[in-house]
Coordinates of C-alpha atoms in Angstrom, one line a residue:
M61 CA -13.3 -25.5 -11.7
P62 CA -9.8 -24.4 -12.1
Q63 CA -7.3 -26.8 -11.1
A64 CA -4.7 -26.1 -8.7
N65 CA -1.7 -25.3 -11.4
D66 CA -4.4 -23.1 -13.0
L67 CA -4.1 -20.8 -10.1
K68 CA -2.0 -17.6 -10.0
R69 CA -0.6 -16.7 -6.4
Y70 CA -0.2 -12.9 -5.9
R71 CA 0.3 -11.1 -2.5
C72 CA -3.2 -10.0 -1.4
S73 CA -5.1 -8.7 1.6
E74 CA -8.7 -8.5 1.8
I75 CA -11.0 -6.6 4.5
F76 CA -14.5 -6.7 4.5
S77 CA -17.4 -5.0 6.6
Q78 CA -20.9 -5.6 6.5
S79 CA -21.9 -4.4 2.8
T80 CA -18.5 -3.1 1.6
G81 CA -14.6 -4.5 1.1
V82 CA -11.3 -3.1 0.1
E83 CA -8.7 -5.7 -1.5
I84 CA -5.1 -4.4 -1.3
R85 CA -2.7 -6.1 -4.0
E86 CA 0.1 -6.1 -6.1
A87 CA -0.1 -4.6 -9.7
F88 CA 2.0 -3.1 -12.4
K89 CA 1.6 -0.5 -15.0
A90 CA 2.7 -1.2 -18.6
H91 CA 4.1 1.8 -20.9
E92 CA 3.2 0.6 -24.6
E93 CA 4.8 2.1 -28.3
G94 CA 3.3 1.2 -31.2
G95 CA 0.9 -2.0 -29.3
L96 CA 4.2 -3.2 -28.1
V97 CA 4.9 -3.2 -24.1
T98 CA 8.3 -1.3 -23.9
E99 CA 8.5 -1.1 -19.9
R100 CA 6.6 -2.4 -16.7
A101 CA 6.7 -1.0 -13.2
G102 CA 5.4 -1.9 -10.2
R103 CA 2.5 -0.5 -8.7
V104 CA 0.0 -1.4 -5.5
Q105 CA -3.6 -1.6 -6.2
V106 CA -6.3 -0.6 -3.7
R107 CA -9.8 -1.9 -5.0
F108 CA -13.1 -1.0 -3.1
F109 CA -16.2 -2.6 -3.5
K110 CA -19.9 -3.1 -2.4
L111 CA -21.1 -6.5 -1.4
T112 CA -24.5 -5.4 -2.2
P113 CA -26.0 -6.2 -5.7
K114 CA -26.7 -3.0 -8.0
T115 CA -29.9 -1.1 -7.3
K116 CA -29.6 1.0 -10.3
P117 CA -27.9 0.2 -14.0
D118 CA -25.5 2.6 -13.6
E119 CA -24.4 2.4 -10.0
V120 CA -20.8 2.3 -9.1
T121 CA -20.0 -1.0 -7.2
Q122 CA -16.1 -1.0 -7.2
I123 CA -13.5 1.8 -7.4
R124 CA -9.8 1.3 -8.1
F125 CA -6.8 3.3 -6.8
I126 CA -3.7 2.6 -8.3
C127 CA -0.6 3.8 -5.9
E128 CA 3.2 4.1 -7.1
P129 CA 5.2 2.4 -4.4
D130 CA 6.3 5.4 -2.5
E131 CA 2.6 6.5 -2.4
A132 CA 1.2 3.3 -0.7
F133 CA 4.1 3.6 1.6
A134 CA 2.7 6.7 2.4
L135 CA -0.7 5.7 2.8
G136 CA 0.7 2.9 5.3
V137 CA 2.6 5.6 7.2
M138 CA -1.0 7.7 7.3
I139 CA -2.8 4.7 8.5
A140 CA -0.5 4.4 11.4
Q141 CA -0.6 7.8 12.5
V142 CA -4.3 8.0 12.5
A143 CA -4.2 5.0 14.5
A144 CA -2.1 6.8 17.0
S145 CA -4.4 9.8 17.4
S146 CA -6.3 10.5 20.5
A147 CA -8.6 12.5 18.6
P148 CA -10.8 11.8 15.3
C149 CA -9.2 12.9 12.5
K150 CA -8.7 12.1 8.4
E151 CA -5.9 12.1 6.2
K152 CA -5.8 11.9 2.5
L153 CA -3.5 11.1 -0.1
A154 CA -3.2 13.5 -3.1
P155 CA -5.8 13.2 -5.4
H156 CA -5.3 11.0 -8.9
K157 CA -6.9 13.2 -12.1
F158 CA -7.4 11.9 -15.1
A159 CA -8.6 13.9 -18.2
G160 CA -11.4 12.1 -20.2
N161 CA -11.8 12.8 -23.8
E162 CA -13.1 16.3 -25.3
Q163 CA -17.1 15.5 -23.8
A164 CA -15.9 14.2 -20.5
A165 CA -14.8 16.0 -17.5
E166 CA -11.6 15.4 -15.6
T167 CA -12.0 12.3 -13.1
V168 CA -10.9 12.9 -9.9
T169 CA -10.4 10.1 -7.3
T170 CA -9.6 10.6 -3.7
L171 CA -8.5 8.1 -0.7
A172 CA -8.8 8.9 2.6
V173 CA -8.0 7.1 6.1
E174 CA -9.8 8.2 9.4
K175 CA -10.5 7.6 12.9
W176 CA -14.3 8.7 13.5
E177 CA -16.6 9.1 16.5
R178 CA -20.3 9.5 16.0
G179 CA -23.2 9.1 18.5
G180 CA -21.0 7.5 21.1
K181 CA -19.3 5.0 18.8
S182 CA -16.1 5.1 17.2
G183 CA -14.0 3.3 14.6
Y184 CA -11.8 3.3 11.6
A185 CA -12.3 3.7 7.9
L186 CA -10.8 3.5 4.5
T187 CA -12.7 5.5 1.8
V188 CA -12.3 6.0 -1.8
G189 CA -14.1 8.9 -3.4
R190 CA -14.6 9.5 -7.4
G191 CA -16.8 12.4 -8.3
K192 CA -20.3 11.6 -6.5
D193 CA -19.4 8.3 -5.6
F194 CA -18.2 6.9 -2.7
I195 CA -17.0 3.6 -0.8
S196 CA -16.2 3.7 2.9
V197 CA -14.8 0.4 4.6
P198 CA -15.4 0.7 8.2
V199 CA -12.8 -1.6 9.9
P200 CA -11.5 -2.8 13.5
L201 CA -8.0 -1.3 14.9
G202 CA -6.0 -4.6 14.2
K203 CA -7.4 -4.9 10.6
F204 CA -6.7 -1.1 10.0
L205 CA -2.9 -1.4 11.4
F206 CA -2.7 -4.5 9.5
A207 CA -3.6 -2.7 6.2
G208 CA -0.9 0.0 7.0
E209 CA 1.8 -2.7 7.5
F210 CA 0.7 -4.7 4.5
L211 CA 0.8 -1.5 2.3
K212 CA 4.5 -0.6 3.3
S213 CA 5.7 -3.9 2.8
L214 CA 4.1 -4.4 -0.5
A215 CA 5.2 -0.9 -1.4
V216 CA 9.0 -2.0 -0.9
E217 CA 8.3 -5.3 -2.9
Q218 CA 6.5 -3.4 -5.7
C219 CA 9.5 -1.0 -6.3
W220 CA 10.5 -2.5 -9.7
V221 CA 10.9 -1.8 -13.3
E222 CA 11.0 -4.1 -16.0
R223 CA 12.9 -2.3 -19.4
P224 CA 14.9 -3.7 -22.1
E225 CA 18.4 -4.1 -21.4
K226 CA 20.7 -1.5 -22.9
K227 CA 23.5 -2.7 -24.9
H228 CA 26.6 -0.6 -24.1

């Protein structure tokens, strides 16, 4: 069991639904040259996960979406706009694309926020998709708006870079 002095503190917000969840937390991206870290920059990680056990060995149970600070801020603004809409709507961040190795196809990850209406019910959701895998987290309005405000606050705090000091 970890002791109090083994614990690491970081800014984080978690939202849980019946079978899924989303964690929004601080992160960083490291740039390496020759195995040495030459620069680090602030990022915001949005990690979606399933609370249910795997049913197939290759089943995806979590998907991470790493945002640059301005992208996380834009996501927070989108959440406020969707929440203020009088009609159902969906907004998406620009997709993240990563080229795999020569055999693998390009991986595309999308993150969307929505106000939905189905069968006389309505609500809000944050959804991530990667290829054919999707994880959606339905959230009540208060938590939806809090996620937006937290993203904006964290985005500003994560706007930093660490580089070697240049001698003049």
